Amino acid sequence: MNHPKRYTITAALPYTNGPIHIGHLAGVYVPADIYARYLRLVGKDVAFICGSDEHGVPITIKAKKEGVTPQDIVDKYHAIIKTSFEDFGISFDNYSRTSAKIHHDTAQEFFKTLYNKGEFIEETTEQLYDAEADQFLADRFVTGTCPKCGNEEAYGDQCEKCGSSLNATDLINPKSAITGNVPSLKQTKHWFLPLDKHEAFLKEWILEGHKKDWKPNVYGQVKSWIDDGLRPRAVTRDLDWGIPVPVEGADGKVLYVWFDAPIGYISSTKEWADRVGKDWEPYWKDKDTKLVHFIGKDNIVFHCIIFPAMLKAEGSYILPDNVPANEFLNLEGNKLSTSKNWAVWLPEYLEDFPNQQDVLRYALTANAPETKDNDFTWKDFQARNNNELVAIFGNFINRVVVLTDKYYDGVVPEASEFSTVDQETLAALKAYPDVIASSIERYRFREASQELLNLARLGNKYLADEEPWKLVKTDEVRTKTIMFVALQIASALATLSEPFLPFTADKLKSILGIDATENPANNSWKDITSKDVLLPTGHQIGKAELLFSKIEDDTIQQQLDKLVASKKANEVANKKVEPQKDTITFEDFSKLDMRVGTIIEAEKMPKANKLLVLKVDTGIDVRTIVSGIAESFTPEDVIGKRVTVLVNLAPRALRGVESQGMILMTEAEDGALVFVNPDTTTGAKVPNGLHIS
């Protein structure tokens, strides 16, 4: 769409069972915010819409675990998410929630419209039922063995070990996650959206209509789904948390969260329109509106196939013009995981790095996973700040403001005749708005952020080449012209940086004295290209302030240490304890002869990575014992160690060496091997009633 009258921009509704992390920001919210801020700067009519996704099984599971209601869970995380978005500068025009009445009404009305038009299939199917809990089991309330990889802890919708999509009835030995009982099959009635009915439309609209303008990763995933053949998908489920299905005979059933959540964009737009006194319908129903969905790649199918099929079936809505989904962001070489606490959480970042929102915004944009998965590292974050924001952007602004204050008491000087270099620099400056805009409008935000930095590089090079700090001693007139040109670049940066670095842009405008909206020197995006003078002669600027501060190594190390601590804590929490072996009699146990011994010699077994050959003084004799501890201890580590030895174990040949006993070991919490080491003398017998740990 070349010349839309208005833009409706949606950002994926975050799920309210935890805070926002950097993966969410990089994948969805930062690029969406850049796009919305840019469009406002060029004078477009924009509705930037989002809200909390508050229904679905994971929330009910979390509520059961914590002993609270689902409403308690969503209230808690809705507040956390909304506040962190505000503090991070995500400029939503409206942030709603799917538990709001306006959303329930909108979703039910949408369902009834499709129901009355005969767009659903009604089917009775068999689903797993927990008789003790007296409820049908949603997919996440069923666990069992994956039929594809044998994982015994697969969920009813997916095996998280092999990644296979499953139905709860596919599981081997299914169990209820509520009671632990084996569920039975019971008939239940549900409504389905026949996606196969819309397959021809989707092929024409996407595979033919958007082959050239949608991102390859988005187009490819959608094509794969369509080529595989679309099938009916349930829009209702048996659950007590969600939006009640508004038709007769649907007691105890709610709208499936995948059906109600995207309608949240519409209800949030209604909420916004009511608040500001606008008509919401043109933003969703006028063909001159450009609808853009910002999502992560895990939501591509819902926003490119299922939601458009819903909109098409309803009949009065426009379809998305683009769905510029990003890939995933990893963290320090590993996949982000909320369950394992392997993440950088936004509320924690805001606390650990006060007033440094733009540093994270820039680092995530410069390393955005636009076409492939990318990796966030704290070292790269530090380098982006120190080597780019501080050394390039911040350095240029600081030099300009300091020199203007020093030479002219902060008053913009009068330029004389422009040299060829001046003219070329000012011409290059005028080109940047269109260059950056072109990248933004093609959803290449990483590229756009680097063009912004190139403008700061232009300013630094200009100052370095012209050297006003030297020239001021011999040619004051020329120096004034140089500083005038440099101040024009600084003024342009104050405007062009706003989509990417909104807090920095505000601070820079304040420093340059152009923060008031009515100030003629507070330029629009288009002014940078059209106006010859951005910061006029005689304009008073303020004192220099650092836009960015260097981030030291110890600050980064603290973040790395936090991640290491999270990993260790997760390993301990998820460590599986070996089950008890078969019961033995006391007589069996009394046959064991355990003695305290001392290791007097040790050497590595040739061509064996795990084995040490030990000489052990047991008090009875000195014997050879082969022990598989070489990956944990060197020979030098163990000589002189007092150990517990099972001396009456039948000898066994290991790689040609006869091992005459076994040394007792255990594992520490971190998995490291530890000697079972009684505090007594060599040769002492360990009584068979003694507890050894």
XYZ file of C-alpha atoms in Angstrom:
693
model
C 0.000 0.000 0.000
C 1.666 3.206 -1.186
C -0.316 6.018 0.423
C -2.428 4.812 3.365
C -4.596 7.302 5.222
C -3.834 5.724 8.576
C -1.802 2.944 10.182
C -2.913 0.294 12.658
C 0.175 -1.230 14.244
C -0.221 -4.193 16.563
C 2.393 -5.797 18.788
C 1.912 -9.382 19.959
C -0.013 -9.571 23.228
C 2.469 -10.668 25.937
C 1.316 -13.623 28.008
C 0.717 -12.723 31.643
C 2.483 -15.576 33.402
C 5.816 -13.764 33.730
C 7.664 -10.492 33.049
C 9.013 -9.264 29.715
C 12.532 -10.339 28.721
C 14.991 -9.239 26.024
C 13.751 -11.889 23.583
C 10.307 -10.283 23.596
C 11.842 -6.827 23.183
C 14.135 -7.729 20.289
C 11.541 -9.835 18.504
C 8.504 -7.584 18.784
C 8.324 -4.480 20.925
C 11.437 -2.469 20.042
C 10.976 -2.769 16.235
C 7.258 -2.026 16.563
C 8.009 1.052 18.648
C 10.636 2.302 16.183
C 8.090 1.962 13.377
C 5.301 3.729 15.281
C 7.536 6.586 16.478
C 8.878 7.106 12.958
C 5.383 7.265 11.452
C 4.282 9.844 14.012
C 7.383 11.946 13.255
C 6.472 12.050 9.557
C 2.922 13.121 10.411
C 0.994 9.883 9.936
C -2.226 8.899 11.689
C -1.147 5.990 13.894
C -2.856 3.612 16.311
C -0.164 1.557 18.077
C -2.056 -1.206 19.878
C -1.230 -3.913 22.399
C -2.468 -5.505 25.628
C -2.024 -8.442 27.986
C -3.038 -11.946 26.881
C -4.660 -13.293 30.046
C -6.395 -16.554 29.181
C -5.213 -20.097 28.534
C -4.022 -23.179 30.368
C -0.525 -22.047 31.497
C -2.121 -19.361 33.663
C -4.445 -21.866 35.326
C -1.503 -24.205 35.952
C 0.543 -21.404 37.502
C -2.418 -20.403 39.672
C -2.845 -23.979 40.937
C 0.870 -24.233 41.752
C 0.829 -20.956 43.684
C -2.496 -21.599 45.396
C -4.144 -18.454 44.020
C -6.781 -17.678 41.398
C -6.012 -17.126 37.709
C -7.217 -13.543 38.139
C -4.568 -13.017 40.840
C -1.882 -14.214 38.411
C -2.942 -11.998 35.511
C -3.473 -8.945 37.728
C 0.065 -9.320 39.075
C 1.822 -9.725 35.746
C -0.367 -7.277 33.823
C 0.776 -4.557 36.222
C 4.435 -5.618 35.978
C 4.393 -5.805 32.175
C 2.494 -2.541 31.660
C 4.792 -0.631 34.017
C 7.983 -2.013 32.491
C 6.786 -1.121 28.975
C 6.091 2.433 30.120
C 9.442 2.731 31.884
C 11.239 1.378 28.805
C 9.580 3.920 26.524
C 7.363 1.640 24.405
C 4.882 4.223 23.098
C 1.649 2.263 22.810
C -1.403 4.385 22.088
C -3.322 1.814 24.093
C -2.331 -1.105 26.295
C -5.388 -3.142 27.264
C -6.014 -6.633 28.641
C -8.101 -9.594 27.503
C -9.839 -9.954 30.867
C -11.465 -6.530 30.304
C -15.216 -6.436 29.687
C -14.776 -4.661 26.346
C -12.660 -7.570 25.146
C -15.078 -10.243 26.376
C -17.919 -8.435 24.595
C -15.906 -7.972 21.386
C -14.697 -11.579 21.256
C -18.158 -13.003 21.952
C -19.692 -10.741 19.315
C -17.063 -11.864 16.788
C -17.762 -15.523 17.587
C -21.515 -15.064 17.266
C -21.128 -13.330 13.890
C -19.189 -16.295 12.502
C -21.561 -18.745 14.222
C -24.628 -17.094 12.719
C -23.005 -17.089 9.271
C -22.411 -20.838 9.523
C -18.624 -20.461 9.451
C -17.998 -23.093 12.148
C -18.155 -26.882 12.124
C -19.752 -28.460 15.197
C -18.265 -31.816 16.183
C -18.448 -34.252 19.078
C -15.047 -35.731 19.836
C -13.472 -37.873 22.537
C -11.162 -36.051 24.951
C -9.299 -37.070 28.060
C -11.308 -36.649 31.249
C -10.231 -36.750 34.906
C -13.098 -38.291 36.876
C -11.703 -37.329 40.293
C -11.221 -33.675 39.266
C -14.525 -33.858 37.357
C -13.170 -31.996 34.340
C -11.900 -32.447 30.830
C -8.137 -32.124 30.637
C -6.687 -29.362 28.520
C -3.522 -30.410 26.670
C -1.182 -28.909 29.274
C -2.988 -30.793 32.040
C -1.902 -34.108 30.515
C 1.585 -35.585 30.664
C 2.872 -38.873 29.340
C 5.409 -40.562 27.108
C 6.087 -38.999 23.725
C 5.277 -41.545 20.989
C 8.097 -40.168 18.829
C 11.121 -39.889 21.138
C 10.123 -41.701 24.339
C 10.352 -38.638 26.596
C 8.312 -39.568 29.669
C 7.468 -35.948 30.534
C 5.842 -34.789 27.288
C 2.814 -32.479 27.444
C -0.484 -33.090 25.690
C 0.266 -30.465 23.047
C 4.021 -30.746 22.565
C 7.094 -32.732 23.506
C 9.631 -30.193 24.703
C 12.461 -32.703 24.210
C 12.023 -33.452 20.501
C 9.738 -30.507 19.612
C 6.971 -32.636 18.107
C 3.431 -31.245 18.082
C 1.065 -33.700 19.748
C -2.524 -34.292 20.711
C -3.165 -35.356 24.294
C -4.598 -38.643 23.037
C -1.285 -39.402 21.276
C 0.579 -39.783 24.574
C 1.568 -43.216 25.861
C 0.564 -43.806 29.500
C -1.118 -40.405 29.889
C -1.649 -39.016 33.372
C -3.628 -36.103 34.726
C -1.404 -33.272 35.906
C -4.127 -32.388 38.430
C -4.574 -35.686 40.305
C -1.980 -38.005 38.801
C -4.731 -40.425 37.793
C -5.004 -42.159 34.436
C -7.679 -40.243 32.503
C -10.481 -41.804 30.523
C -11.920 -40.797 27.156
C -15.234 -38.962 27.238
C -17.293 -37.344 24.525
C -17.549 -33.533 24.330
C -18.907 -31.069 21.758
C -16.810 -28.274 20.248
C -16.795 -25.780 17.380
C -14.079 -25.723 14.718
C -12.913 -23.126 12.184
C -12.506 -25.008 8.868
C -9.187 -23.557 7.718
C -9.273 -25.878 4.710
C -12.272 -23.872 3.457
C -10.046 -20.773 3.262
C -7.026 -22.493 1.710
C -7.606 -21.180 -1.821
C -8.005 -17.616 -0.569
C -4.852 -17.867 1.545
C -2.840 -19.237 -1.372
C -3.877 -16.340 -3.593
C -3.530 -13.654 -0.915
C -0.175 -14.747 0.535
C 1.634 -17.089 -1.863
C 0.818 -14.962 -4.901
C 0.073 -11.535 -3.436
C 2.889 -11.214 -0.879
C 5.692 -13.234 -2.432
C 7.874 -10.158 -2.970
C 7.115 -7.892 -0.016
C 6.941 -10.295 2.970
C 10.101 -11.403 4.732
C 11.438 -14.741 3.442
C 11.264 -16.363 6.896
C 7.578 -15.423 7.197
C 6.636 -16.366 3.652
C 8.505 -19.668 3.895
C 6.790 -20.782 7.090
C 3.347 -19.860 5.788
C 3.983 -21.642 2.479
C 5.043 -24.782 4.345
C 1.787 -24.810 6.325
C -0.389 -24.230 3.275
C 1.482 -26.793 1.175
C 0.962 -29.356 3.950
C -2.811 -28.818 3.766
C -4.889 -26.858 6.263
C -7.288 -28.615 8.626
C -10.179 -27.525 10.878
C -9.017 -26.055 14.195
C -11.027 -25.996 17.429
C -12.100 -22.523 18.550
C -13.585 -23.707 21.868
C -12.355 -25.859 24.739
C -13.495 -27.254 28.087
C -12.015 -24.931 30.709
C -13.225 -22.727 33.536
C -10.881 -19.778 32.783
C -11.547 -17.719 29.688
C -14.354 -16.134 27.690
C -17.570 -18.189 27.864
C -18.791 -19.478 24.503
C -21.921 -17.354 23.849
C -24.246 -19.974 22.368
C -26.738 -22.436 23.756
C -25.367 -25.808 24.813
C -21.855 -24.490 25.526
C -21.865 -24.580 29.328
C -18.390 -25.082 30.763
C -16.731 -24.113 27.498
C -14.606 -21.070 26.690
C -13.110 -19.595 23.533
C -9.740 -21.091 22.717
C -7.036 -18.552 23.585
C -5.666 -18.545 20.031
C -9.116 -17.367 18.866
C -9.742 -14.723 21.512
C -6.206 -13.247 21.788
C -5.882 -11.642 18.315
C -9.351 -10.158 18.724
C -7.654 -8.329 21.611
C -6.126 -6.000 19.028
C -9.619 -4.963 17.979
C -10.961 -4.529 21.524
C -7.857 -2.533 22.515
C -8.410 -0.262 19.503
C -12.017 0.231 20.608
C -10.834 1.119 24.105
C -8.370 3.664 22.702
C -10.932 5.187 20.345
C -13.460 5.566 23.179
C -10.842 7.330 25.295
C -9.684 9.811 22.632
C -13.056 10.347 20.981
C -12.399 8.621 17.663
C -14.261 6.101 15.538
C -12.442 2.759 15.805
C -13.854 1.159 12.694
C -11.727 2.924 10.022
C -8.612 1.547 11.751
C -9.859 -2.002 11.080
C -12.331 -1.755 8.228
C -11.195 1.000 5.838
C -9.274 -0.214 2.787
C -7.038 2.875 3.041
C -5.719 1.687 6.415
C -2.407 -0.156 6.552
C -2.494 -2.957 9.142
C 0.891 -4.261 10.315
C 1.387 -7.047 12.889
C 4.704 -7.189 14.792
C 5.290 -10.674 16.201
C 7.939 -13.316 16.886
C 8.333 -16.321 14.606
C 6.379 -18.584 16.969
C 3.269 -16.523 16.152
C 3.559 -16.482 12.343
C 0.897 -19.124 11.698
C -1.647 -17.425 13.961
C -1.204 -13.980 12.377
C -0.696 -15.005 8.749
C -3.144 -17.893 8.398
C -5.588 -18.241 11.289
C -6.397 -14.607 12.174
C -6.700 -13.565 8.501
C -9.048 -16.524 7.957
C -11.135 -15.280 10.895
C -11.194 -11.722 9.509
C -12.080 -12.963 6.033
C -14.873 -15.149 7.398
C -16.336 -12.198 9.339
C -16.370 -10.192 6.136
C -15.999 -6.541 7.133
C -12.345 -6.341 8.220
C -9.181 -5.501 6.304
C -6.271 -7.949 6.170
C -2.701 -7.267 7.329
C -0.498 -5.528 4.782
C 2.621 -7.034 6.355
C 3.675 -9.280 9.222
C 7.404 -8.542 9.704
C 8.081 -11.328 12.191
C 11.550 -11.657 13.670
C 13.443 -14.815 14.505
C 14.552 -15.703 18.064
C 17.188 -14.044 20.218
C 19.468 -16.367 22.176
C 21.385 -15.442 25.312
C 25.106 -16.138 25.729
C 24.958 -19.030 23.281
C 21.878 -20.729 24.765
C 18.177 -20.479 24.003
C 16.243 -18.097 26.200
C 14.161 -20.060 28.710
C 11.679 -18.565 31.136
C 11.249 -21.864 32.994
C 15.020 -22.156 33.495
C 15.408 -18.444 34.312
C 17.890 -18.125 31.470
C 16.858 -14.621 30.478
C 17.518 -10.933 30.972
C 14.267 -9.691 32.496
C 13.215 -6.137 31.658
C 12.252 -5.100 35.230
C 15.665 -6.287 36.474
C 17.494 -4.499 33.660
C 15.705 -1.238 34.467
C 16.765 -1.629 38.097
C 20.376 -2.619 37.347
C 20.879 0.010 34.606
C 18.884 3.103 35.660
C 18.338 5.703 32.933
C 19.991 3.455 30.340
C 16.910 2.290 28.457
C 18.337 3.487 25.152
C 21.491 1.425 25.534
C 19.458 -1.781 25.544
C 17.147 -0.505 22.803
C 20.175 0.211 20.622
C 21.991 -3.046 21.399
C 18.880 -5.095 20.607
C 18.228 -3.166 17.380
C 21.826 -3.303 16.158
C 21.813 -7.072 16.748
C 18.178 -7.722 15.857
C 17.231 -11.288 14.770
C 15.512 -9.988 11.644
C 16.245 -12.889 9.289
C 17.944 -15.480 11.505
C 18.367 -16.267 15.185
C 20.944 -13.992 16.811
C 22.815 -14.122 20.107
C 22.777 -11.465 22.838
C 25.944 -11.327 24.909
C 26.751 -8.919 27.681
C 30.163 -8.265 26.110
C 28.511 -7.181 22.860
C 26.102 -5.007 24.847
C 29.098 -3.339 26.516
C 30.894 -2.881 23.194
C 27.815 -1.372 21.520
C 27.590 1.153 24.326
C 31.258 2.003 24.775
C 32.445 1.822 21.161
C 29.383 3.195 19.388
C 27.018 5.180 21.591
C 29.728 6.713 23.796
C 32.655 6.926 21.363
C 30.719 7.978 18.244
C 27.297 9.493 19.012
C 28.004 10.848 22.488
C 31.504 12.013 21.622
C 30.305 14.094 18.670
C 27.549 15.815 20.636
C 29.838 16.495 23.585
C 32.525 18.092 21.388
C 30.013 20.309 19.595
C 28.294 21.528 22.751
C 31.517 22.022 24.733
C 33.182 24.022 21.929
C 30.055 26.122 21.323
C 29.915 26.971 25.009
C 33.653 27.686 25.175
C 33.887 29.866 22.068
C 30.460 31.519 21.905
C 28.881 31.167 25.365
C 26.443 28.634 23.928
C 25.097 30.876 21.161
C 24.909 29.433 17.648
C 27.461 31.425 15.599
C 26.881 33.022 12.212
C 28.162 31.107 9.209
C 30.081 32.822 6.439
C 30.803 31.365 3.025
C 30.484 27.565 2.927
C 33.461 25.625 1.609
C 33.095 22.627 -0.703
C 33.475 20.351 2.326
C 30.734 22.263 4.164
C 28.387 21.987 1.205
C 29.060 18.277 0.771
C 28.530 17.682 4.485
C 25.241 19.586 4.568
C 24.073 17.774 1.417
C 24.914 14.419 2.993
C 23.007 15.488 6.104
C 19.884 16.248 4.057
C 19.978 12.745 2.543
C 19.852 10.865 5.850
C 16.112 11.199 6.611
C 15.199 9.442 3.356
C 17.917 6.809 3.778
C 16.814 5.952 7.322
C 13.126 6.138 6.362
C 13.659 3.720 3.480
C 15.150 1.148 5.845
C 12.406 1.602 8.455
C 9.607 1.342 5.894
C 11.114 -1.947 4.666
C 11.287 -3.180 8.288
C 15.106 -3.188 8.239
C 15.530 -1.634 11.656
C 19.055 -2.925 12.204
C 20.145 -1.264 8.975
C 18.323 1.944 9.918
C 20.057 2.122 13.305
C 23.455 1.919 11.620
C 22.543 4.717 9.219
C 21.702 6.867 12.226
C 25.130 6.114 13.653
C 26.668 6.948 10.277
C 25.277 10.463 10.615
C 27.116 10.815 13.921
C 30.221 9.430 12.189
C 29.790 12.103 9.522
C 29.831 14.742 12.254
C 32.905 13.288 13.940
C 34.809 13.094 10.661
C 33.857 16.651 9.777
C 35.193 17.982 13.085
C 38.320 15.835 12.941
C 39.108 17.024 9.398
C 38.340 20.712 10.004
C 39.923 20.925 13.509
C 38.119 24.030 14.816
C 40.060 23.821 18.109
C 43.204 24.648 16.124
C 41.658 27.020 13.595
C 40.051 29.221 16.255
C 43.484 30.667 17.011
C 44.041 31.860 13.434
C 40.667 32.116 11.656
C 37.677 32.929 13.850
C 35.370 33.476 10.869
C 36.056 30.019 9.462
C 35.694 28.469 12.912
C 32.203 29.961 13.273
C 31.154 28.358 9.991
C 32.533 24.973 11.052
C 30.678 25.117 14.373
C 27.485 26.244 12.634
C 27.616 23.197 10.330
C 28.391 20.854 13.232
C 25.411 22.226 15.170
C 23.121 21.488 12.212
C 24.212 17.857 12.361
C 23.607 17.780 16.114
C 20.114 19.192 15.598
C 19.355 16.568 12.939
C 20.493 13.804 15.289
C 18.062 15.074 17.941
C 15.164 14.397 15.568
C 16.341 11.336 13.653
C 17.382 9.451 16.797
C 13.923 9.628 18.388
C 12.521 6.338 16.999
C 15.598 4.445 18.166
C 16.767 6.384 21.240
C 13.752 8.321 22.556
C 15.228 9.175 25.951
C 18.474 10.337 24.343
C 16.556 12.412 21.789
C 14.667 14.183 24.582
C 17.898 14.856 26.475
C 19.658 16.118 23.364
C 16.766 18.432 22.525
C 16.964 19.805 26.052
C 20.726 20.392 25.703
C 20.191 22.133 22.350
C 17.320 24.203 23.758
C 14.758 22.841 21.276
C 12.651 20.679 23.576
C 9.571 22.927 23.475
C 7.061 21.729 20.867
C 6.346 25.228 19.604
C 10.050 26.047 19.195
C 10.731 26.627 15.468
C 14.079 24.853 15.928
C 12.281 21.673 17.079
C 12.361 20.096 13.645
C 10.167 17.413 12.129
C 11.590 14.494 10.171
C 10.841 16.224 6.856
C 12.414 19.490 8.039
C 15.846 17.860 8.087
C 15.671 17.511 4.311
C 13.673 20.610 3.378
C 15.118 23.322 5.646
C 18.473 24.949 4.966
C 18.889 25.961 8.615
C 17.910 23.637 11.455
C 19.491 25.534 14.345
C 19.537 29.278 13.547
C 22.245 31.821 14.301
C 21.710 33.435 17.695
C 19.926 30.406 19.176
C 21.012 29.696 22.750
C 21.954 26.127 23.626
C 22.589 24.687 27.078
C 25.572 23.195 28.861
C 27.120 19.864 27.915
C 25.803 16.697 29.545
C 26.932 13.164 28.862
C 24.357 11.357 26.740
C 25.926 7.974 27.492
C 28.316 6.662 30.142
C 30.980 4.022 29.736
C 29.990 0.624 31.132
C 32.844 -0.963 33.076
C 33.928 -4.597 33.057
C 32.832 -5.234 36.640
C 29.260 -4.189 35.783
C 29.174 -6.709 32.951
C 30.732 -9.397 35.135
C 27.932 -8.937 37.673
C 25.399 -9.745 34.947
C 27.385 -12.780 33.813
C 27.646 -13.971 37.412
C 23.884 -13.616 37.752
C 23.360 -15.871 34.742
C 25.802 -18.462 36.068
C 23.985 -18.444 39.412
C 20.654 -18.910 37.609
C 22.021 -21.859 35.660
C 23.397 -23.552 38.779
C 20.206 -22.958 40.751
C 18.161 -24.416 37.902
C 20.404 -27.465 37.655
C 20.017 -28.103 41.370
C 16.248 -27.581 41.274
C 15.830 -29.916 38.312
C 18.361 -32.551 39.319
C 16.797 -35.972 39.187
C 17.347 -38.222 42.198
C 18.017 -41.825 41.333
C 15.113 -44.030 42.461
C 15.619 -46.475 45.332
C 16.934 -49.878 44.308
C 15.330 -53.164 45.319
C 15.178 -53.829 49.063
C 17.926 -56.049 50.538
C 18.007 -57.872 53.887
C 20.241 -56.955 56.815
C 22.093 -60.206 56.224
C 22.903 -59.049 52.666
C 24.205 -55.751 53.989
C 26.283 -57.404 56.762
C 28.292 -59.230 54.108
C 29.868 -55.923 53.008
C 33.354 -55.366 54.462
C 34.238 -51.674 54.342
C 37.588 -50.386 55.592
C 39.237 -46.998 55.822
C 42.201 -46.849 53.456
C 44.829 -44.353 52.331
C 45.829 -43.820 48.717
C 49.625 -44.081 48.587
C 50.197 -44.142 44.805
C 48.192 -43.014 41.768
C 48.683 -42.887 38.020
C 46.512 -42.524 34.911
C 45.492 -45.655 33.081
C 47.108 -45.511 29.603
C 44.655 -44.753 26.761
C 41.752 -44.323 29.210
C 40.365 -40.842 29.979
C 38.278 -41.828 32.997
C 40.431 -44.315 34.920
C 43.080 -43.921 37.623
C 45.152 -46.893 38.869
C 45.515 -46.531 42.647
C 47.635 -48.251 45.310
C 45.594 -48.237 48.523
C 46.756 -49.168 52.032
C 43.669 -50.817 53.558
C 45.321 -51.778 56.855
C 44.938 -55.382 55.749
C 47.241 -55.048 52.768
C 48.275 -52.726 49.971
C 46.154 -53.458 46.916
C 45.461 -52.121 43.430
C 42.125 -50.510 42.766
C 41.053 -49.065 39.386
C 38.654 -46.115 39.857
C 36.732 -44.085 37.261
C 37.558 -40.698 38.762
C 40.196 -39.359 36.351
C 37.883 -36.683 34.911
C 37.457 -35.210 38.415
C 40.878 -35.734 40.013
C 44.508 -35.820 38.912
C 46.870 -38.427 40.417
C 48.468 -35.662 42.478
C 45.051 -34.678 43.909
C 44.384 -38.073 45.482
C 47.726 -39.226 46.893
C 47.414 -39.192 50.686
C 43.593 -39.110 50.609
C 41.800 -41.186 53.244
C 38.981 -43.119 51.592
C 36.354 -45.751 52.310
C 37.009 -49.051 50.505
C 34.745 -52.027 49.896
C 37.448 -54.662 50.300
C 35.525 -57.901 49.796
C 34.241 -57.075 46.312
C 35.210 -59.789 43.842
C 38.277 -58.761 41.803
C 37.605 -57.525 38.270
C 39.970 -56.985 35.359
C 39.807 -53.512 33.799
C 41.974 -53.013 30.693
C 44.278 -55.789 31.835
C 44.666 -54.516 35.420
C 42.996 -56.463 38.243
C 40.997 -54.136 40.480
C 40.703 -55.485 44.038
C 37.954 -53.437 45.585
C 35.874 -50.298 45.193
C 36.293 -46.787 46.599
C 33.065 -45.211 47.829
C 32.170 -41.880 46.175
C 29.197 -39.566 46.174
C 28.173 -36.461 44.199
C 27.945 -32.888 45.444
C 25.002 -30.689 44.419
C 26.937 -29.410 41.409
C 27.629 -32.971 40.210
C 31.273 -33.049 41.303
C 32.576 -36.335 42.733
C 33.361 -36.380 46.477
C 35.163 -39.065 48.493
C 33.190 -40.703 51.299
C 35.820 -39.965 53.920
C 35.387 -41.166 57.555
C 37.487 -39.328 60.103
C 39.413 -42.286 61.533
C 42.657 -44.218 61.095
C 43.777 -46.355 58.166
C 42.595 -49.946 58.495
C 39.636 -49.112 60.720
C 36.614 -51.214 59.912
C 33.432 -49.354 59.023
C 30.696 -50.997 61.145
C 27.876 -52.373 59.019
C 25.324 -50.367 60.946
C 27.075 -47.034 60.327
C 25.248 -44.530 58.096
C 27.594 -43.329 55.378
C 26.762 -40.126 53.455
